[in-house]
mmCIF file of C-alpha atoms and ligand atoms in Angstrom:
data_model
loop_
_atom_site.group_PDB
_atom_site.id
_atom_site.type_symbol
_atom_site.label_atom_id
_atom_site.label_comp_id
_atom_site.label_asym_id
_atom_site.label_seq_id
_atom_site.Cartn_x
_atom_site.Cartn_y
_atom_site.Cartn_z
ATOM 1 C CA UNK Y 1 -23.439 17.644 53.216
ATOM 2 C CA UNK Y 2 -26.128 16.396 50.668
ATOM 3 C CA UNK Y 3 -28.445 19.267 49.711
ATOM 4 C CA UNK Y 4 -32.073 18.253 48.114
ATOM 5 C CA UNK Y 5 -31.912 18.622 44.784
ATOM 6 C CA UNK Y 6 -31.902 15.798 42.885
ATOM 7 C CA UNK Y 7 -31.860 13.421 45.464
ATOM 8 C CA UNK Y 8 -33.676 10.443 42.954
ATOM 9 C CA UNK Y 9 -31.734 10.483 40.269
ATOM 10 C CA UNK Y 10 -28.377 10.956 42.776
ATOM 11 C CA UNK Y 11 -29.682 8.136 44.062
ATOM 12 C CA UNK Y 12 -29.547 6.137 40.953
ATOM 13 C CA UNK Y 13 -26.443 7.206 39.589
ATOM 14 C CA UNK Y 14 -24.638 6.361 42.772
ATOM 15 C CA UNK Y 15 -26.489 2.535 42.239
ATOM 16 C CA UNK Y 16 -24.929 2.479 38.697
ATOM 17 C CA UNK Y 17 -21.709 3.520 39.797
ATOM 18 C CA UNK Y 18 -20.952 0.486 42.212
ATOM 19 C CA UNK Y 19 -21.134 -1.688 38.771
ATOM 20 C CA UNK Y 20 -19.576 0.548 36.461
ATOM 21 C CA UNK Y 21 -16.731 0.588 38.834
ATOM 22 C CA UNK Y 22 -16.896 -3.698 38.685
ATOM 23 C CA UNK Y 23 -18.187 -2.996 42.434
ATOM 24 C CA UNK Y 24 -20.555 -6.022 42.142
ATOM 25 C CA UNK Y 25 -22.462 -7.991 40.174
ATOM 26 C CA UNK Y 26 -25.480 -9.054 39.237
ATOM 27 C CA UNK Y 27 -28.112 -7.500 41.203
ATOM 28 C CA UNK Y 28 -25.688 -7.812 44.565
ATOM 29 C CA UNK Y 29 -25.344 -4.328 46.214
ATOM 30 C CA UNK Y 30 -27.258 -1.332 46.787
ATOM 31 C CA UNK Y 31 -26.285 2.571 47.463
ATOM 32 C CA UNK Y 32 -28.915 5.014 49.171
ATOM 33 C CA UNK Y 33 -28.554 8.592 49.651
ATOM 34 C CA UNK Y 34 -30.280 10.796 52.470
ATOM 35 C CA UNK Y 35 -32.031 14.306 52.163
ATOM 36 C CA UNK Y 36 -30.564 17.254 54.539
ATOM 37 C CA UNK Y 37 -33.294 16.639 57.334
ATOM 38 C CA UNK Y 38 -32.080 13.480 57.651
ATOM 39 C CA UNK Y 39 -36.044 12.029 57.487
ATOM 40 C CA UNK Y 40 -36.027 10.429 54.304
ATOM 41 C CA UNK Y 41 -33.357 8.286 52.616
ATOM 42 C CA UNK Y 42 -33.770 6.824 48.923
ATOM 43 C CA UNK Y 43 -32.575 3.255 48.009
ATOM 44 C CA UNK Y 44 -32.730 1.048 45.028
ATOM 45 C CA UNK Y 45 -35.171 -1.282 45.159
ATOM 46 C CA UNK Y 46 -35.399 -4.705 45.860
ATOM 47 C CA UNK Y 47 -33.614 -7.422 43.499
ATOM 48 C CA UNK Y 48 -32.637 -4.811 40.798
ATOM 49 C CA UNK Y 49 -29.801 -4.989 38.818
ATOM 50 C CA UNK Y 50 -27.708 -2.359 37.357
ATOM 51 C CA UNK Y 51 -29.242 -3.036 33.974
ATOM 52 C CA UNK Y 52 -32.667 -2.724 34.746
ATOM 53 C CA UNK Y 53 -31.692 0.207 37.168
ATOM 54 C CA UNK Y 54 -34.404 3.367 36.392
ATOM 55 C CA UNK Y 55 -35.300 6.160 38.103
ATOM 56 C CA UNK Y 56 -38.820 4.504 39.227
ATOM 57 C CA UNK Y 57 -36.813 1.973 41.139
ATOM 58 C CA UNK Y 58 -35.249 4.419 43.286
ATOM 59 C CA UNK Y 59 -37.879 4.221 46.103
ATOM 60 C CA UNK Y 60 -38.024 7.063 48.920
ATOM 61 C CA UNK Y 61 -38.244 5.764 52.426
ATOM 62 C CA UNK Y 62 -39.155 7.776 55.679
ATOM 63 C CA UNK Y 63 -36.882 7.230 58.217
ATOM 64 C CA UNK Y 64 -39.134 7.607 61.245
ATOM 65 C CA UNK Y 65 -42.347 5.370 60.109
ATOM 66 C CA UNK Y 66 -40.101 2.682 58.551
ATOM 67 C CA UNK Y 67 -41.710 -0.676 59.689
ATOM 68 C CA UNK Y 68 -40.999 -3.370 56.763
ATOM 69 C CA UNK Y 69 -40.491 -2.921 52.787
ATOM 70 C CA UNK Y 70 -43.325 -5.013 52.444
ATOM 71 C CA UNK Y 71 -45.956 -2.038 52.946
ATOM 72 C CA UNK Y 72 -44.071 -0.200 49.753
ATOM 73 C CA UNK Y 73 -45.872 -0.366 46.317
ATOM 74 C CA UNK Y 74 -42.266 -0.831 45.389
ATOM 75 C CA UNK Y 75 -40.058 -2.506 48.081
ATOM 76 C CA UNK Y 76 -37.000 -0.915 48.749
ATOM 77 C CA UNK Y 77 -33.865 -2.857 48.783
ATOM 78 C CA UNK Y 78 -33.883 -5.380 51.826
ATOM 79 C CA UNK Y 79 -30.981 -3.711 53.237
ATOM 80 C CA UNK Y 80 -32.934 -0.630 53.831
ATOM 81 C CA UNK Y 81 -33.560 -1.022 57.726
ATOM 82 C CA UNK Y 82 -29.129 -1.205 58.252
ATOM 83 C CA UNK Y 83 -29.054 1.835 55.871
ATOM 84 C CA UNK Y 84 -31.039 3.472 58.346
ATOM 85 C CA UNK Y 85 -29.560 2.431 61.246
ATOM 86 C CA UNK Y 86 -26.035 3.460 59.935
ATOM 87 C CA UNK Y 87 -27.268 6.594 59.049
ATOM 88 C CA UNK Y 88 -28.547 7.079 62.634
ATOM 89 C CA UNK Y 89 -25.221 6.312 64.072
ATOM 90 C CA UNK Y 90 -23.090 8.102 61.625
ATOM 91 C CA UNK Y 91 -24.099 11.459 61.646
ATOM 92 C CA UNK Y 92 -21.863 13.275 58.903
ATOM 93 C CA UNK Y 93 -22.818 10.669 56.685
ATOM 94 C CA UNK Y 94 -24.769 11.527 53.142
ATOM 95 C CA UNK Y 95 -24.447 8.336 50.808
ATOM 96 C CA UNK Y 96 -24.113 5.060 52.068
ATOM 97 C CA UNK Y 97 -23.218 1.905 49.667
ATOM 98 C CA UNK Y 98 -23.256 -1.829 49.581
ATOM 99 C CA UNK Y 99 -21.262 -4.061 47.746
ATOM 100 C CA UNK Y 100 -20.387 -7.586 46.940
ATOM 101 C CA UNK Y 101 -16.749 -6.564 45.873
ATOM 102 C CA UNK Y 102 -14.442 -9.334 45.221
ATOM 103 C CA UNK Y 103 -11.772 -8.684 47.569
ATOM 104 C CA UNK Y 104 -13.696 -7.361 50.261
ATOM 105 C CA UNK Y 105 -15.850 -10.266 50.391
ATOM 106 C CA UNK Y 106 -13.038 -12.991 50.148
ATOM 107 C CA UNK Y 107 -11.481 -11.223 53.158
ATOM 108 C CA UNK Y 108 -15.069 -10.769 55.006
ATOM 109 C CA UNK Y 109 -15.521 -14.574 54.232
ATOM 110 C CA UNK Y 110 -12.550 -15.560 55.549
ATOM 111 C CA UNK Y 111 -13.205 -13.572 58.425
ATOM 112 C CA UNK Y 112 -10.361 -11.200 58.537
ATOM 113 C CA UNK Y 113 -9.678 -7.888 59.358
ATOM 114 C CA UNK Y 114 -6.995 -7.122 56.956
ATOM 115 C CA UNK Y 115 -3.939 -5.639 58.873
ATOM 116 C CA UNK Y 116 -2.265 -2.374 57.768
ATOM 117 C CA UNK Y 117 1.042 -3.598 55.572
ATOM 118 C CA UNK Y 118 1.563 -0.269 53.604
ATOM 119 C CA UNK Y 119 0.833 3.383 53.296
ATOM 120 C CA UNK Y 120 -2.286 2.941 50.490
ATOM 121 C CA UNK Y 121 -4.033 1.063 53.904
ATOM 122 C CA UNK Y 122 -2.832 4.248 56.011
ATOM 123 C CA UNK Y 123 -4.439 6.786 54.101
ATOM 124 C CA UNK Y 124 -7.773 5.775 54.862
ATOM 125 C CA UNK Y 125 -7.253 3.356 58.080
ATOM 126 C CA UNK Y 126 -5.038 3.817 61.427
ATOM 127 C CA UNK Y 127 -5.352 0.279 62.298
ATOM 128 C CA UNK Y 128 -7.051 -2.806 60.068
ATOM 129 C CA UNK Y 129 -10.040 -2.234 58.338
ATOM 130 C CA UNK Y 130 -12.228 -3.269 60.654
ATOM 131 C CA UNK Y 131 -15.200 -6.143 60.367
ATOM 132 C CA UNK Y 132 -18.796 -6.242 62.029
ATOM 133 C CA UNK Y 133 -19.078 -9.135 65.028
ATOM 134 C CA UNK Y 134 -19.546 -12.698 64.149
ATOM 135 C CA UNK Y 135 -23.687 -13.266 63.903
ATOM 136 C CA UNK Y 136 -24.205 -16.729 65.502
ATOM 137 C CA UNK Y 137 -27.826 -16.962 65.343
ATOM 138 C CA UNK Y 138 -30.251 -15.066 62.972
ATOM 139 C CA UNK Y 139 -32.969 -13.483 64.868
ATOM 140 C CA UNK Y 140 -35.753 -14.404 62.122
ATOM 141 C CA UNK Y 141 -37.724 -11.723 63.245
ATOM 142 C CA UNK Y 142 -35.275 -8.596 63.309
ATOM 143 C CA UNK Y 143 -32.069 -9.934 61.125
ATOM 144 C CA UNK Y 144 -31.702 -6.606 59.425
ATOM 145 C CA UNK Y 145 -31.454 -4.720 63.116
ATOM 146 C CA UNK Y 146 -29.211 -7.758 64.107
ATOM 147 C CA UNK Y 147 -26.984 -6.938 61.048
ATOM 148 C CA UNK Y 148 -27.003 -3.186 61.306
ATOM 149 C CA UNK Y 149 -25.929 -3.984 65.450
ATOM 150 C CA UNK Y 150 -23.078 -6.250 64.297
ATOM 151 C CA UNK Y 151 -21.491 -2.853 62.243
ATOM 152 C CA UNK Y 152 -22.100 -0.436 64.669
ATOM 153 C CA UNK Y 153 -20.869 -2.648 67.923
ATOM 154 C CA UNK Y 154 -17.515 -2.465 65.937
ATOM 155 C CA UNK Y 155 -18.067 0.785 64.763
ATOM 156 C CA UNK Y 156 -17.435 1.817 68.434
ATOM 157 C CA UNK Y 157 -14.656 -0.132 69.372
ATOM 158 C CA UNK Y 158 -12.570 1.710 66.454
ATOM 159 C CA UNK Y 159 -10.753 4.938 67.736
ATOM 160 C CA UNK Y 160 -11.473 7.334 64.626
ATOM 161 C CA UNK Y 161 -13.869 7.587 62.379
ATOM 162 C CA UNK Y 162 -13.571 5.242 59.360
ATOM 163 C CA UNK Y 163 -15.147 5.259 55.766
ATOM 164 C CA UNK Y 164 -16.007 1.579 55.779
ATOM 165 C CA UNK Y 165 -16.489 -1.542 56.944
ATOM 166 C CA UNK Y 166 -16.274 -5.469 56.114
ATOM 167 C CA UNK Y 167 -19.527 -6.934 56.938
ATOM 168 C CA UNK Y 168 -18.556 -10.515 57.736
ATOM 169 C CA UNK Y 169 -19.290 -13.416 55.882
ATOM 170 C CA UNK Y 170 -20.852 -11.235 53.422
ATOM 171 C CA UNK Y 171 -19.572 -8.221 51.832
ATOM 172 C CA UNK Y 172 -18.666 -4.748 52.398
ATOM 173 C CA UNK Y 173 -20.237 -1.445 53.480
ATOM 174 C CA UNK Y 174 -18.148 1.970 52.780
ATOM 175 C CA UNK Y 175 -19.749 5.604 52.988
ATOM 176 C CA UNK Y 176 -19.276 9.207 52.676
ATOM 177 C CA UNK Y 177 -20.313 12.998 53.350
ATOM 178 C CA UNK Y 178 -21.476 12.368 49.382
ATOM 179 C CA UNK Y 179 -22.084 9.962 46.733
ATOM 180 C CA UNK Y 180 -18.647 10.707 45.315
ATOM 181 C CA UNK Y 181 -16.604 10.495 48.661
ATOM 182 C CA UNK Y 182 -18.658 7.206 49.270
ATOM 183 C CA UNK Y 183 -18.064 5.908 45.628
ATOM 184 C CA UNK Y 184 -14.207 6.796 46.205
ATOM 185 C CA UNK Y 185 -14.085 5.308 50.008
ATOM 186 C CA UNK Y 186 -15.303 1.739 48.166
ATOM 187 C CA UNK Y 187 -12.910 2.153 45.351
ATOM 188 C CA UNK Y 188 -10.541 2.545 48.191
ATOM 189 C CA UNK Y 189 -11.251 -0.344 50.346
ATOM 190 C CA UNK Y 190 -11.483 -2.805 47.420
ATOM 191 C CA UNK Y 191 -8.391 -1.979 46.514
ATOM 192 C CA UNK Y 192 -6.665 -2.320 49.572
ATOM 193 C CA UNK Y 193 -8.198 -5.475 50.325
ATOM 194 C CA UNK Y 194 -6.855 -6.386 47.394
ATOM 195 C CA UNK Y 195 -3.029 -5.763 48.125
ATOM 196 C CA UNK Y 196 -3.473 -6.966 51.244
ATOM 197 C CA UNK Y 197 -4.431 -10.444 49.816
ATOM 198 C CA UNK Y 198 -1.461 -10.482 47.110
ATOM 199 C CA UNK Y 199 1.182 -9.117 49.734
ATOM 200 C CA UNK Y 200 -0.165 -12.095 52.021
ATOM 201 C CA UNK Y 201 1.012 -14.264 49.209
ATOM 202 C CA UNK Y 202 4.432 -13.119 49.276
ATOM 203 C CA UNK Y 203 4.952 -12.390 52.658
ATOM 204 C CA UNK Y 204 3.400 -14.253 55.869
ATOM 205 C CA UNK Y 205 3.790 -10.803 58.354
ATOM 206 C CA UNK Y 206 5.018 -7.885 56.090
ATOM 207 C CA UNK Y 207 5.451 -4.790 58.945
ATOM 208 C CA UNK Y 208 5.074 -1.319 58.278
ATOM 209 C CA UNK Y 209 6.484 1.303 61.006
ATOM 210 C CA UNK Y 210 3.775 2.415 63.208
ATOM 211 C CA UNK Y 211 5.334 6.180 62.842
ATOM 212 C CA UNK Y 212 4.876 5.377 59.262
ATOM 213 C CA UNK Y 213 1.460 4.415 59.463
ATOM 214 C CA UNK Y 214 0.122 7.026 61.717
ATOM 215 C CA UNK Y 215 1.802 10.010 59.767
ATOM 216 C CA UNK Y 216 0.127 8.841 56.557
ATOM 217 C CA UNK Y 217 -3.227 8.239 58.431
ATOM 218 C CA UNK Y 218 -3.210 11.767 59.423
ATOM 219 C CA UNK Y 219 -1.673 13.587 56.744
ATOM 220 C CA UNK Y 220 -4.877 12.932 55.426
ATOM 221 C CA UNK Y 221 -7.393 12.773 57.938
ATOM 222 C CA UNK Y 222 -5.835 14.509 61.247
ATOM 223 C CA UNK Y 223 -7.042 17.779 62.269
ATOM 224 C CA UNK Y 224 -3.729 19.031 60.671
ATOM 225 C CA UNK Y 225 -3.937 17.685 57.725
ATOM 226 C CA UNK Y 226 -2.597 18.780 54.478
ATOM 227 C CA UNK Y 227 -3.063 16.486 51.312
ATOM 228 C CA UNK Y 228 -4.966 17.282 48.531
ATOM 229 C CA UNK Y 229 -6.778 20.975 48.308
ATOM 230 C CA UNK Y 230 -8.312 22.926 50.323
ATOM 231 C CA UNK Y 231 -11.597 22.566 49.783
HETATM 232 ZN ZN1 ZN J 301 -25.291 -8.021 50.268
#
């Protein structure tokens, strides 16, 4: 977990990440990180791109007394209330990121929940990568709460615990216990959204085993799992 130190300029290195990764572009995307207590998160602020990025646009936000960025000196992003909400749901959670990835947002557009075809998907999904419910009509007054809703409904229906989402027609969402896991976890996703897309155009339904699948799924995340180190 996140400890307190820092927890600004984390904040803004994890917000120039996303583009020095070729996350996003322009200012499209935002990454927030939250302090141990879980009271206060920080997030970039509103229509900032990675080049004008700086430490004073990092704004802190307090969970509890959140009503609307417009009562900030410096709004925070306009994402700030689904932040929030997915840090409420997903407790483990330290770093949470949003991005207007290429691949991840064709698939989102296209409204797809890409399919596992390989063992790259397995290691991070047992089943697609999911996508948030269709949003028919806005509610003007609460579309951020609508938003954050449409990501956790799915959330929900998803046996384990994943390190992303599609948001649909939009974009993507991934997370972590840290800014690097949640950095990684979007590397991740892009990625295989992006072999999903190129496989598609070589084969309509490539299959991979389910016994395949599963054992790669939790090699790496099971309770018995033994990739990588230790700690
Ligand atoms: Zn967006």
């Amino acid at each position: 977990m996140i400890d307190n130190k820092n927890l600004k300029s984390r904040a803004l290195k994890v917000n120039k990440e996303i583009y020095k990764n070729n996350l996003s572009i322009l200012n499209f995307g935002n990454a927030s990180v939250i302090d141990k207590n879980r009271s206060k998160i920080y997030i970039k602020a509103s229509g900032i791109g990675e080049d004008k990025c700086k430490l004073s646009n990092i704004v802190e936000v307090k969970i509890h007394n959140f009503k609307s960025q417009n009562h900030y000196k410096i709004k925070p992003s306009v994402d700030t209330i689904i932040h929030i909400e997915l840090y409420r749901h997903l407790k483990n959670v330290g770093c949470i990121i949003h991005s207007h990835s290429e691949f991840s947002t064709i698939l989102s557009q296209a409204n797809i929940e890409p399919k596992c075809f390989g063992t790259t998907h397995a290691d991070y999904f047992n089943g697609p990568i999911p996508i948030s419910t269709k949003i028919v009509k806005v509610d003007n007054e609460k579309y951020e709460f609508q938003v954050a809703k449409s990501i956790i409904q799915r959330l929900k229906k998803y046996k384990e615990n994943v390190p992303g989402i599609l948001l649909r027609d939009h974009g993507v969402f991934a997370w972590g216990k840290n800014e690097a896991e949640a950095i990684h976890n979007l590397i991740a996703i892009e990625y295989i959204c992006k072999l999903y897309f190129k496989t598609k155009m070589i084969v309509k339904n490539p299959k991979i085993s389910k016994s395949l699948k599963s054992f790669h799924f939790f090699r790496k995340n099971g309770k018995g799992k033994y990739y990588g180190q230790n700690n």
